[in-house]
Coordinates of C-alpha atoms in Angstrom, one line a residue:
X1 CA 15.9 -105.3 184.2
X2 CA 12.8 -103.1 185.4
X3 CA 9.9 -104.3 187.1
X4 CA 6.6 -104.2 185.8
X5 CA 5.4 -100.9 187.3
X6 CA 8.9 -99.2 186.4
X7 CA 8.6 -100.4 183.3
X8 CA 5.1 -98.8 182.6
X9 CA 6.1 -95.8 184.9
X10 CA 9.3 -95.2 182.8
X11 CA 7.7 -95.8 179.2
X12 CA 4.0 -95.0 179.8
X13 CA 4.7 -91.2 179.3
X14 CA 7.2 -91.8 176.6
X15 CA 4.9 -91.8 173.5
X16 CA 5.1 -95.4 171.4
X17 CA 9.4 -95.1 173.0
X18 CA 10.3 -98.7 173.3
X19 CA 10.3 -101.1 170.8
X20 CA 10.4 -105.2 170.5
X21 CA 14.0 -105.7 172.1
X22 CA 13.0 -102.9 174.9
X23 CA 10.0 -105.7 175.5
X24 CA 12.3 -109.0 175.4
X25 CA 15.0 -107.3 177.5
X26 CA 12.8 -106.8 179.9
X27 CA 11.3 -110.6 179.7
X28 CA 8.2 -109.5 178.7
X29 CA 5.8 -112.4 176.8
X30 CA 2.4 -112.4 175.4
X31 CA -0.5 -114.0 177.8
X32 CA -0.8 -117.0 176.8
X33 CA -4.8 -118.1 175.5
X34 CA -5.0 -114.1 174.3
X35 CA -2.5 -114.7 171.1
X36 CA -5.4 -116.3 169.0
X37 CA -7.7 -113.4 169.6
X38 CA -5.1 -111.1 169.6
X39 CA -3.9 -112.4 166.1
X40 CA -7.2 -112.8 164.7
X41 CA -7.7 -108.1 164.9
X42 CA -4.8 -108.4 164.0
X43 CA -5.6 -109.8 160.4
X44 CA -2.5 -109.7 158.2
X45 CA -0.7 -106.6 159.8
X46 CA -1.9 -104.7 157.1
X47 CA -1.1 -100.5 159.0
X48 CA -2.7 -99.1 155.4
X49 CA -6.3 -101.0 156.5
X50 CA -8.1 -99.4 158.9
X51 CA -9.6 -102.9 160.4
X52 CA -6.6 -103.9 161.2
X53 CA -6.5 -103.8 165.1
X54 CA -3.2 -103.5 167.5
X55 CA -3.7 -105.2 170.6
X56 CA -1.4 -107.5 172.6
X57 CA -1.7 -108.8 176.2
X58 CA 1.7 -109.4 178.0
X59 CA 3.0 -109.8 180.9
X60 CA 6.8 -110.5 182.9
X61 CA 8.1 -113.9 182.9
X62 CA 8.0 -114.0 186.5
X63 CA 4.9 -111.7 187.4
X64 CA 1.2 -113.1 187.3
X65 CA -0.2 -110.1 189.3
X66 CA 0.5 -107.2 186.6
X67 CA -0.2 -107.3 182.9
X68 CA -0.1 -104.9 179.9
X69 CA -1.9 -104.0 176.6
X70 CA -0.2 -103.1 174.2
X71 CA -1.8 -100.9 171.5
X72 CA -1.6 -97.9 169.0
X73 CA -3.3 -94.5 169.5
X74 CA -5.7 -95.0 166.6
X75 CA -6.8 -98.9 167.6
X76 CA -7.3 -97.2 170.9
X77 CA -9.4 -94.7 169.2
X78 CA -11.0 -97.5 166.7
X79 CA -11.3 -100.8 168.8
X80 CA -12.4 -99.2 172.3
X81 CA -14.8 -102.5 172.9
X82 CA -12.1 -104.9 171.8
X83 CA -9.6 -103.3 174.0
X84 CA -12.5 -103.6 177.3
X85 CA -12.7 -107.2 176.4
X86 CA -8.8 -107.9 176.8
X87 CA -8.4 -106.1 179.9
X88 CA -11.7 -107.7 181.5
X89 CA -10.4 -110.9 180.3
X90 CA -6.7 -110.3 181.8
X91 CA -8.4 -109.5 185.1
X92 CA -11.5 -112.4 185.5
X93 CA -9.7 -115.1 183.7
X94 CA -6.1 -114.8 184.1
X95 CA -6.2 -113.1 187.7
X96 CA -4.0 -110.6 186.6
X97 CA -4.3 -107.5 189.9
X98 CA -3.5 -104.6 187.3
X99 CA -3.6 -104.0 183.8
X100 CA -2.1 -101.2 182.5
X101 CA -2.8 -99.8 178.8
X102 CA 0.5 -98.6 176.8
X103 CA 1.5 -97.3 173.3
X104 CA 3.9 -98.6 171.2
X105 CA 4.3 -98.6 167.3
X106 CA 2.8 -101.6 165.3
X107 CA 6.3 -102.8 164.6
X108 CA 6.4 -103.9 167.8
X109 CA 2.9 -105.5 167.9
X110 CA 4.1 -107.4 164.6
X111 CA 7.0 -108.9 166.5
X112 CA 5.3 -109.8 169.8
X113 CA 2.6 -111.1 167.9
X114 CA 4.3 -112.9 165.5
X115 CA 6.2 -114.4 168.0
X116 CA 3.8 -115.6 170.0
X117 CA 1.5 -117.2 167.0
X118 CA 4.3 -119.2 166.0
X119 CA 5.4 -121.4 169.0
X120 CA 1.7 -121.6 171.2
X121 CA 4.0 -122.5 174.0
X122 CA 4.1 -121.5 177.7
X123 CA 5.7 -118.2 178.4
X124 CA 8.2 -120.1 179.9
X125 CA 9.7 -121.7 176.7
X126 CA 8.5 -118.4 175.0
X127 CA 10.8 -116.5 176.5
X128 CA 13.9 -119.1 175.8
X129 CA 12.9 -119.5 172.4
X130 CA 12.6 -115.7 171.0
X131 CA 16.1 -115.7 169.8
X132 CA 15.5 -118.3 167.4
X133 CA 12.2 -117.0 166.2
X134 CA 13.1 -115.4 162.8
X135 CA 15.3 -118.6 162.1
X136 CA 12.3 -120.9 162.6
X137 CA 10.2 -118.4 160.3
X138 CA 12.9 -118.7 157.6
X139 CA 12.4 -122.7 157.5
X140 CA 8.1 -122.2 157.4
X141 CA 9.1 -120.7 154.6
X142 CA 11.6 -122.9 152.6
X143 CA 9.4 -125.8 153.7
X144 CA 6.6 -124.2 151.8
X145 CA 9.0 -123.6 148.8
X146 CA 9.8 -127.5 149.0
X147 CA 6.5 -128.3 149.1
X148 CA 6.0 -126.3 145.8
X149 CA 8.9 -127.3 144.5
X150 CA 10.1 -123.5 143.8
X151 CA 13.3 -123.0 142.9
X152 CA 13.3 -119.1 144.4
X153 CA 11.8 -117.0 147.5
X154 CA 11.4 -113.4 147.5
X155 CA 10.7 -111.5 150.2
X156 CA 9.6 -108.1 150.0
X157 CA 10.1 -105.4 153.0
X158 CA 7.9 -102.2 152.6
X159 CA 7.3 -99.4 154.5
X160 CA 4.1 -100.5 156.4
X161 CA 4.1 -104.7 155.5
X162 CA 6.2 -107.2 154.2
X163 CA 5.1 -110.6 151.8
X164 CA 7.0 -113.4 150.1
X165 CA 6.2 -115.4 147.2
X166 CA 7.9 -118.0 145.5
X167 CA 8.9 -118.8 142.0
X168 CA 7.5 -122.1 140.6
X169 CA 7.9 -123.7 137.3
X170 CA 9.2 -120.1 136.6
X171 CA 6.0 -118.6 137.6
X172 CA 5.9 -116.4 140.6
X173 CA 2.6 -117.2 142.8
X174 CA 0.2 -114.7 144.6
X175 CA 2.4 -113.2 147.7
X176 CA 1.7 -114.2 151.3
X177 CA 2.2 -111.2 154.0
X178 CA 4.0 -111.5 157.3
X179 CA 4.8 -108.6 159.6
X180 CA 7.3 -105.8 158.4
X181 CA 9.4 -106.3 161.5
X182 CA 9.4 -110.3 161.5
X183 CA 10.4 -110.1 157.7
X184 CA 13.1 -108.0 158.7
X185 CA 14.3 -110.4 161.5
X186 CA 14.1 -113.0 159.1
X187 CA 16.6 -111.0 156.6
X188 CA 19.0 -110.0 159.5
X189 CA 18.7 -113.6 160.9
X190 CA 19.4 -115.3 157.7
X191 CA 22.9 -113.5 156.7
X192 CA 23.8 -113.3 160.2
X193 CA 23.7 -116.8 161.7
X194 CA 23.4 -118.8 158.6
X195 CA 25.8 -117.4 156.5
X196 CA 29.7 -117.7 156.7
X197 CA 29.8 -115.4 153.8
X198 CA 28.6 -112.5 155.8
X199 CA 29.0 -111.6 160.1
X200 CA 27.9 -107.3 159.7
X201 CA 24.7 -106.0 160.5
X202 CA 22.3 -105.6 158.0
X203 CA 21.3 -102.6 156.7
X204 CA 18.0 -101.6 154.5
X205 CA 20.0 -100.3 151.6
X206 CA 22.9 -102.3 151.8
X207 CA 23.4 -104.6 148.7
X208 CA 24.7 -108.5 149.8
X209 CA 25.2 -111.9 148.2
X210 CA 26.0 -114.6 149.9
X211 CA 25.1 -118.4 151.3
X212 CA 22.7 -119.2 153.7
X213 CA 22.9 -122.6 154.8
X214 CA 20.0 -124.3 157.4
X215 CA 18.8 -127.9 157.7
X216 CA 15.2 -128.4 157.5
X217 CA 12.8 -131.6 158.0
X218 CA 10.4 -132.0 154.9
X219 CA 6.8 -133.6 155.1
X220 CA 4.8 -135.3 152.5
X221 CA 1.6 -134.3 151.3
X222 CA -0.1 -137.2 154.2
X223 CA 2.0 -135.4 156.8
X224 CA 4.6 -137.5 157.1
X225 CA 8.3 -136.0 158.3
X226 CA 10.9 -137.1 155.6
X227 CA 14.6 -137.6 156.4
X228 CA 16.5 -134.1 157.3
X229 CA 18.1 -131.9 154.4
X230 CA 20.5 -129.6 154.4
X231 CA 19.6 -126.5 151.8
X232 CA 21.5 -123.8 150.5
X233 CA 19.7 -120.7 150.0
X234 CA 21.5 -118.4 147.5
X235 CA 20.7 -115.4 148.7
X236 CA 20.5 -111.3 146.6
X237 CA 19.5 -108.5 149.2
X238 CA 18.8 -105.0 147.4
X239 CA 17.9 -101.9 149.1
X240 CA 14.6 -100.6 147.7
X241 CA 12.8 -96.9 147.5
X242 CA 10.4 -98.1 150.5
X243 CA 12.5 -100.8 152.1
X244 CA 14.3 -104.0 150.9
X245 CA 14.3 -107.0 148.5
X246 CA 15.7 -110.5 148.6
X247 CA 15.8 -113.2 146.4
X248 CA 17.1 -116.5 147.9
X249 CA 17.6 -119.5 144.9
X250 CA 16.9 -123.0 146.8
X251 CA 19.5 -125.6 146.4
X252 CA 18.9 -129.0 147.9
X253 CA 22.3 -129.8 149.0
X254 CA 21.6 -133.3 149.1
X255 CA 19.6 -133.8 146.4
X256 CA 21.0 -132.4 143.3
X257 CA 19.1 -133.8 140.4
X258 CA 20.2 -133.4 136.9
X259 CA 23.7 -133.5 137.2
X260 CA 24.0 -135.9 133.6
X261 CA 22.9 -134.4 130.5
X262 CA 21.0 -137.0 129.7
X263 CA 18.7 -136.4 132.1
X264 CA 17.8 -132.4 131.4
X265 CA 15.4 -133.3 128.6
X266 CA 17.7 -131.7 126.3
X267 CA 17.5 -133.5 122.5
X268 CA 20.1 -135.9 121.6
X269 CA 21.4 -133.6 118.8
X270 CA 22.4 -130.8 121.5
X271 CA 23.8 -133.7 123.8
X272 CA 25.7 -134.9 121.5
X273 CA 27.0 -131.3 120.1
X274 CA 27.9 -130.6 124.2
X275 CA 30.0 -133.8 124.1
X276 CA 31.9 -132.9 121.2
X277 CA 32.3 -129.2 123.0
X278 CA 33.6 -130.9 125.9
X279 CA 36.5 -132.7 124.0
X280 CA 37.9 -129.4 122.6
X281 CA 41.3 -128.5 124.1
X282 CA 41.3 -124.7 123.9
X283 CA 38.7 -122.1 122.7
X284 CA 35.3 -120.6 124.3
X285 CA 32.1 -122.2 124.8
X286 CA 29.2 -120.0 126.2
X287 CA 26.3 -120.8 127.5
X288 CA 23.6 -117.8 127.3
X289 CA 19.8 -117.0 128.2
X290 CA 18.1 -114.9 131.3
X291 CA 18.3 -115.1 135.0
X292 CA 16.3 -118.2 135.6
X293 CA 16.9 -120.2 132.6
X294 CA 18.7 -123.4 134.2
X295 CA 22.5 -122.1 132.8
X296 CA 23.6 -123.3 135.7
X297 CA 21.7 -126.4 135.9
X298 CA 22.9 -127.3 132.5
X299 CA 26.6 -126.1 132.7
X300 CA 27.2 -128.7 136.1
X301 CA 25.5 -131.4 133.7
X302 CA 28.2 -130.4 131.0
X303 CA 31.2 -130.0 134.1
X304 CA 30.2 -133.8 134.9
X305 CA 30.0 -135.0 131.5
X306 CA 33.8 -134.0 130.8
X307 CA 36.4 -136.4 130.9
X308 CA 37.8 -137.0 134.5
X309 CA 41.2 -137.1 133.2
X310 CA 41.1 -133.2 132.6
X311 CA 41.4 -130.7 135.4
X312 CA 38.6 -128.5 136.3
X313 CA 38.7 -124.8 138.1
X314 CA 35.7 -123.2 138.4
X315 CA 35.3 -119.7 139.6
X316 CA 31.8 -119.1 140.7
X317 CA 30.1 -116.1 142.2
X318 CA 28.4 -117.8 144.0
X319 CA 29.4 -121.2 144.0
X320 CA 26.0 -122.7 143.4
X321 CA 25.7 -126.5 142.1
X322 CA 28.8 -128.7 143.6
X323 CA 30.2 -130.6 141.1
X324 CA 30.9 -134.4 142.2
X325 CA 33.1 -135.6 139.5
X326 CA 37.1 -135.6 140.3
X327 CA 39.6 -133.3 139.5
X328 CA 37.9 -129.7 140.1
X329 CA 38.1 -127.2 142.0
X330 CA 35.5 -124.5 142.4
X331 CA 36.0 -120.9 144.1
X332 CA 33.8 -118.3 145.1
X333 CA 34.7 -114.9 143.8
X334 CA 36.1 -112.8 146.6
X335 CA 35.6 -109.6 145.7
X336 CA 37.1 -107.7 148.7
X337 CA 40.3 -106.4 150.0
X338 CA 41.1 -105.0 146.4
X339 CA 41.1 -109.0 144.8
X340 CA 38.9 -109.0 141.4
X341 CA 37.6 -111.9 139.3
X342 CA 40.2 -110.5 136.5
X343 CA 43.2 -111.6 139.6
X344 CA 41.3 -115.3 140.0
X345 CA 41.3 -116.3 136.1
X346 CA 45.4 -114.6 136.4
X347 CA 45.8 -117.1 139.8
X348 CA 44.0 -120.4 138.3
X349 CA 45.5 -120.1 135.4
X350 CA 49.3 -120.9 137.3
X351 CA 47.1 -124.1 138.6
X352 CA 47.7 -125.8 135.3
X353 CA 43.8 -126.6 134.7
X354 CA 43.0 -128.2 131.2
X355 CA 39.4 -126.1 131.3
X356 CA 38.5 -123.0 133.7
X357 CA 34.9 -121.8 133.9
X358 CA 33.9 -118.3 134.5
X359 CA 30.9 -117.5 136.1
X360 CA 29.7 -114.8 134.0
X361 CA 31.4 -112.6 131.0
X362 CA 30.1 -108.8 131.5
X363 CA 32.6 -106.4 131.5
X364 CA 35.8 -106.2 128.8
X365 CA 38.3 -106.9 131.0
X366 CA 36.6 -110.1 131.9
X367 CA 35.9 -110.5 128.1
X368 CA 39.5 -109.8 126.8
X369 CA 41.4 -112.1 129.6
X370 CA 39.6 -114.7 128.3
X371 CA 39.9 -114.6 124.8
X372 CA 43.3 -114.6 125.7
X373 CA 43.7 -117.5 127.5
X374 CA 41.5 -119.3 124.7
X375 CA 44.0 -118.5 122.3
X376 CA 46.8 -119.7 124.5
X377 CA 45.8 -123.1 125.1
X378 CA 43.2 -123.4 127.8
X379 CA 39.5 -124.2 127.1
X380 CA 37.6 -121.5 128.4
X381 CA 34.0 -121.8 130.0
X382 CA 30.9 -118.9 131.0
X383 CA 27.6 -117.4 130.4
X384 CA 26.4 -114.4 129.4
X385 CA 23.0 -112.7 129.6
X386 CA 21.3 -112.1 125.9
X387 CA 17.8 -113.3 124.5
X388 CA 20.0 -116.3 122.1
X389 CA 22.9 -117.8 120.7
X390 CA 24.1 -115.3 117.9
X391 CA 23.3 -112.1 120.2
X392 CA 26.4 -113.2 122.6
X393 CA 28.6 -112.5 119.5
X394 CA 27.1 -109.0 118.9
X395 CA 27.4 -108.6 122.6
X396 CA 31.1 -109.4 122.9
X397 CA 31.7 -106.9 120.1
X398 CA 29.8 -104.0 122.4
X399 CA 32.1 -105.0 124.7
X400 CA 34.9 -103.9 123.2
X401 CA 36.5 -107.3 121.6
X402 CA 37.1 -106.6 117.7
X403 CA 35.4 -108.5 114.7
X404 CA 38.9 -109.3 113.2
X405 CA 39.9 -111.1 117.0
X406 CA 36.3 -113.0 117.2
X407 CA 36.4 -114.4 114.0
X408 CA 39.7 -116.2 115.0
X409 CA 40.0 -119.5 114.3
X410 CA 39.7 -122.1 117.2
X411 CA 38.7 -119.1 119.3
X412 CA 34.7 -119.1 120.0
X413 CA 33.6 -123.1 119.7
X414 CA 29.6 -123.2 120.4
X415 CA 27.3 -120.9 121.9
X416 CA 23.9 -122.5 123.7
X417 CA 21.1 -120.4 124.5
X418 CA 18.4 -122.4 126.8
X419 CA 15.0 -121.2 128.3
X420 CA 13.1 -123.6 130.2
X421 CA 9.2 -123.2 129.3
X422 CA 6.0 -124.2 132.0
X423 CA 4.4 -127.7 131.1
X424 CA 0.9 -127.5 130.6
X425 CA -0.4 -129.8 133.4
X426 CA -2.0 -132.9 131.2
X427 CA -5.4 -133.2 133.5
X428 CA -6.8 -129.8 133.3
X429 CA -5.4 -127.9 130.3
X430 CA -8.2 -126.5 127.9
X431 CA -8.1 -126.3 124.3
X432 CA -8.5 -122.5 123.3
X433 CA -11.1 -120.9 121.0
X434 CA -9.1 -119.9 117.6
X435 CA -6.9 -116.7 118.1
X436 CA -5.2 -115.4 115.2
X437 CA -2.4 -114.8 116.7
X438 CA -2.1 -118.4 117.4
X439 CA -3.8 -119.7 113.5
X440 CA -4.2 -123.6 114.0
X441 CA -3.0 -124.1 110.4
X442 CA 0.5 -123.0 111.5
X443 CA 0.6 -124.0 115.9
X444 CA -2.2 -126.8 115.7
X445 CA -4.7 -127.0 118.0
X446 CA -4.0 -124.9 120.8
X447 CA -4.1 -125.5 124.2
X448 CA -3.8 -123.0 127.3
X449 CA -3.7 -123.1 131.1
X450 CA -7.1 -123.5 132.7
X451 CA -8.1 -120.4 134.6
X452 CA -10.3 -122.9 136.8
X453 CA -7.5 -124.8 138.0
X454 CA -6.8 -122.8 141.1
X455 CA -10.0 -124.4 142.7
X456 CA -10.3 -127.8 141.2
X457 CA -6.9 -129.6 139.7
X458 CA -5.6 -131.6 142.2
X459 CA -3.0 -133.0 140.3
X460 CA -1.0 -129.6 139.6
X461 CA -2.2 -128.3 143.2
X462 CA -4.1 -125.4 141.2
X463 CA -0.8 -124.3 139.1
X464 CA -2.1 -125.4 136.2
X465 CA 1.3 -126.0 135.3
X466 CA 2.9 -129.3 136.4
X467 CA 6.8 -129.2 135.7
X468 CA 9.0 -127.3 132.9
X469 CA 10.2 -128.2 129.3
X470 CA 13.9 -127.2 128.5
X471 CA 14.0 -125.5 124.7
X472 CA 17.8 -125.2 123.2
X473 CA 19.5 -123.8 120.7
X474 CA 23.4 -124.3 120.1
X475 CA 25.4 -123.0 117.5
X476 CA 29.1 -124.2 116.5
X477 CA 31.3 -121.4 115.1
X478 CA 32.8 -123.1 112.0
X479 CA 34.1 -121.6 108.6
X480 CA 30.6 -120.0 107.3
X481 CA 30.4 -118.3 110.5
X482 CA 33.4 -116.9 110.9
X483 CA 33.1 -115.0 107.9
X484 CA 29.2 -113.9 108.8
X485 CA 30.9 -112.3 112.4
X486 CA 33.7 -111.1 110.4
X487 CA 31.4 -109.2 108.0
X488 CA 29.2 -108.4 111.3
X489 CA 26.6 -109.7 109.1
X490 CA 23.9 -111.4 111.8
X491 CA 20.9 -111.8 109.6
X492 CA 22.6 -113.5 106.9
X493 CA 24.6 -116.1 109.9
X494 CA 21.0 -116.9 110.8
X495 CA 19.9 -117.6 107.5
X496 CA 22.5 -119.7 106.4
X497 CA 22.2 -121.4 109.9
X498 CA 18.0 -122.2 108.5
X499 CA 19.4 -123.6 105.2
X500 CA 21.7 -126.5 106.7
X501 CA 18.8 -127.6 108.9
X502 CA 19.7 -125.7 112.2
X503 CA 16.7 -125.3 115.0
X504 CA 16.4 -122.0 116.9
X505 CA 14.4 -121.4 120.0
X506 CA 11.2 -120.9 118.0
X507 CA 11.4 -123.7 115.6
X508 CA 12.2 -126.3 118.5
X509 CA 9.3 -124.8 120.7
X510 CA 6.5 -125.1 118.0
X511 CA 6.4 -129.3 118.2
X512 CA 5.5 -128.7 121.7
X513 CA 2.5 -125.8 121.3
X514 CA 1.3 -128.0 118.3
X515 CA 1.2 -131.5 121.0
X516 CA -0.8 -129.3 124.1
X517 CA 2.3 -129.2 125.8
X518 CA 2.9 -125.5 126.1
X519 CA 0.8 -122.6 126.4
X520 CA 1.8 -120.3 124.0
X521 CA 1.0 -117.5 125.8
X522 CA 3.2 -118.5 128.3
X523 CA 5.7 -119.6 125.9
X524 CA 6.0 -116.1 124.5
X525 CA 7.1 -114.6 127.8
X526 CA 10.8 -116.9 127.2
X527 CA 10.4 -116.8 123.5
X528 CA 9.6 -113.6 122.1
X529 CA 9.3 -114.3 118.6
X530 CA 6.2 -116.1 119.5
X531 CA 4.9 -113.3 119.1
X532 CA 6.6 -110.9 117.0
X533 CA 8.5 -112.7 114.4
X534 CA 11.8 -110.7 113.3
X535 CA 10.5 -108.6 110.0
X536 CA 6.6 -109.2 110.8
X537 CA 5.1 -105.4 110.4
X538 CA 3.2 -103.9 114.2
X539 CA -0.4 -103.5 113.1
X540 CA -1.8 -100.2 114.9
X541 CA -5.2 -99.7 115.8
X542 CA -7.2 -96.7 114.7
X543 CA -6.8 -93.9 117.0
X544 CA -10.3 -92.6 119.0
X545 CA -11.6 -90.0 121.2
X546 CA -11.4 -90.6 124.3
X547 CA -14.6 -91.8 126.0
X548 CA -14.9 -93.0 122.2
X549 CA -16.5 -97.0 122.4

């Protein structure tokens, strides 16, 4: 380790040539009583915004005689009075001998600063504590997405900043900013230490899923620390033009609610067609709907609901709700060392299990092993990704599986296709002026989220949303609609499906735009035909110059 003069007589010349681990190798920590200062030119680390200021006082853990600034050559250009103050401070209220003025990139401002900010402790415990830094960052945040009751976190790395926001009541909120380099510890940090899915080192491009497990302590809204839980973040990283993304789904390990259908909010006539499902012996169920649309949530509900006499294997990637009941087994999806999810279904399947789920159907080979084993005796589960119930069949034929083989008999038993909708919160919702879109003859009297609510609802926090709705449709695949997939005749399935009293997506949403429930503007982001009914005709405006009122 180099002393303080080497230090700055081996880097000084070096132009911005040491970064934050250079610093905390060589037990440098900020002074403390100049962090608050220090943080407050520092704004929000913004490098694009020119009042954003560099500047950090710190000094060896074991030297109070010599102290340095650290800055960048245009806050040095820009902030000439700020920096005088530091260094006149360092020397008349600190005692600091010497003070000696370096460059270094903002990166490592972000990281020192950052660091500092967050504990407000001696440098002393500073210094014993920087390892843990980006950990203790990563439960600010989950705390925060507790407190919001989000069920996901992204965090965004750019080229000059980094934010996170979170996703509540399938709404993503305005994003916070943090430091590019302490958002990147908190990345690295995360799949590192927390994860036993993942040991490498993380790179900006590379793409990675896995399980990030940490225990966090929760307060209430007086301040009051609540009992430790364990959470499992399920974590996405994607490489990005500028940087990186993750998306981290929050599980609370120990607090998995809605684990009985009853309890979703589903209708009783979907209950009770799940219940009949679940007493099948052989065939395919699917569940279906868009990333975010409680599949998962639902299918552990329809998992528990089975009958405990019947064995359960469950290939999952990732494993994300644990399913309490007995007699199941759940496996993550390997996917290394040449071992596919085709060779799971191929293993489970020696494992005698009465019902094996399947994460996700996207690819033919997925697609054809289990028809297969639907029409050899096992009861097949899994979801797919399309926009509603009769689109899965369409989408199973574009992946390569004949009409002639889908119109089997016994092979496809229901298809469900959920979306779960914002609630209007009931204390501040407005009723809306008359939109023709929206006629009241047909919706009722509309209501909308209250722009106003950010700054007065106390009861939604300012969401003006307060929970979600769960919309379902579910189809069963009798003798009529065997013939409509045989025929490849969607249009007329749907049809007859409207003549025997069956409810889509759009006809079980009205009730709830026509009570104030649901804003349907927000509605039509999960429901399209809000919107743009199937066969309604696009009205286009008249075309005018432009500059033209």
């Amino acid at each position: 380790m180099l002393t303080t003069t080497d230090f700055v007589n081996t880097y000084k010349q070096d132009n911005e040539g040491f970064d934050y681990e250079v610093l905390k190798s060589n037990d440098f920590v900020p002074v403390k009583g100049t962090l608050e200062h220090c943080k407050g030119l520092y704004g929000n680390g913004d490098v694009a915004n020119p009042k954003t200021k560099y500047l950090l006082a710190c000094h060896q853990k074991n030297d109070e005689r010599q102290a340095v600034v650290l800055t960048t050559k245009m806050t040095h250009k820009n902030a000439k009075r700020e920096l005088q103050n530091i260094i006149t401070k360092l020397e008349t209220q600190h005692g600091f001998v010497s003070v000696d003025m370096m460059y270094c990139k903002p990166e490592t401002i972000d990281s020192m600063i950052q660091t500092g900010v967050e504990y407000n402790k001696s440098p002393a415990d500073l210094t014993e504590e920087m390892d843990t830094a980006a950990q203790i960052q990563l439960k600010k945040i989950v705390l925060k997405a507790l407190e919001l009751d989000a069920s996901d976190i992204h965090i965004y790395i750019k080229e000059n900043k980094a934010e996170y926001n979170f996703r509540v009541d399938g709404i993503l909120t305005a994003h916070t900013p943090i430091a590019r380099q302490v958002g990147k510890d908190v990345i690295a940090s995360a799949l590192q230490t927390m994860s036993d899915d993942f040991k490498e080192m993380v790179e900006d491009t590379q793409i990675v899923n896995a399980n990030v497990f940490l225990t966090v302590t929760p307060v209430d809204k007086n301040g009051v620390a609540q009992k430790a839980e364990k959470i499992r973040l399920r974590t996405s990283k994607n490489g990005a033009y500028d940087g990186q993304t993750v998306t981290m789904r929050v599980i609370r390990v120990n607090q998995q609610k809605y684990a009985n259908l009853h309890k979703l909010g589903l209708p009783k006539d979907i209950i009770d067609d799940l219940l009949t499902i679940s007493h099948y012996g052989a065939g395919i169920f699917l569940m279906t709907g868009p990333t975010g649309s409680g599949k998962s949530t639902t299918l552990s509900a329809f998992y528990e609901s089975i009958d405990i006499a019947k064995k359960l294997v469950l290939i999952e990637d990732p494993v994300e709700y644990i399913i309490k009941r007995a007699n199941v087994t759940q496996q993550q999806v390997l996917n290394k060392d040449g071992y596919r999810l085709i060779d799971m279904i191929e293993s489970v399947l020696r494992q005698d299990p009465d019902i094996v789920g399947i994460s996700e159907i996207r690819s033919e080979e997925v697609a054809g092993m289990a028809i297969r084993q639907a029409l050899t005796g096992h009861m097949m589960v899994s979801t797919m990704h399309t926009n509603d119930a009769i689109s899965s069949v369409s989408r199973l034929h574009d992946l390569g599986i004949d009409l002639k083989t889908l119109s089997e008999r016994n092979l496809l038993r229901g298809i469900m296709a959920q979306r779960l909708i914002p609630k209007l919160c009931p204390d501040c919702k407005v009723n809306t002026f008359k939109d023709p879109r929206f006629p009241n003859e047909k919706y009722g009297l509309v209501c909308v989220k209250n722009p106003k609510s950010e700054n007065s609802c106390k009861t939604c926090d300012g969401k003006g949303t307060q929970g979600r709705i769960i919309i379902a449709e579910l189809v069963h695949i009798d003798g009529p609609a065997r013939r409509f997939i045989a025929k490849q005749d969607y249009d007329g399935w749907e049809k007859h499906l409207s003549s025997v009293n069956w409810q889509s997506l759009y006809k079980r949403i009205l009730p709830y735009i026509a009570s104030g429930d649901v804003d349907p503007y927000m509605a039509s982001h999960f429901i399209h035909e809000l919107l743009a009914e199937d066969g309604d005709e696009h009205k286009y405006a008249s075309p005018k110059a432009v500059g033209q009122d």
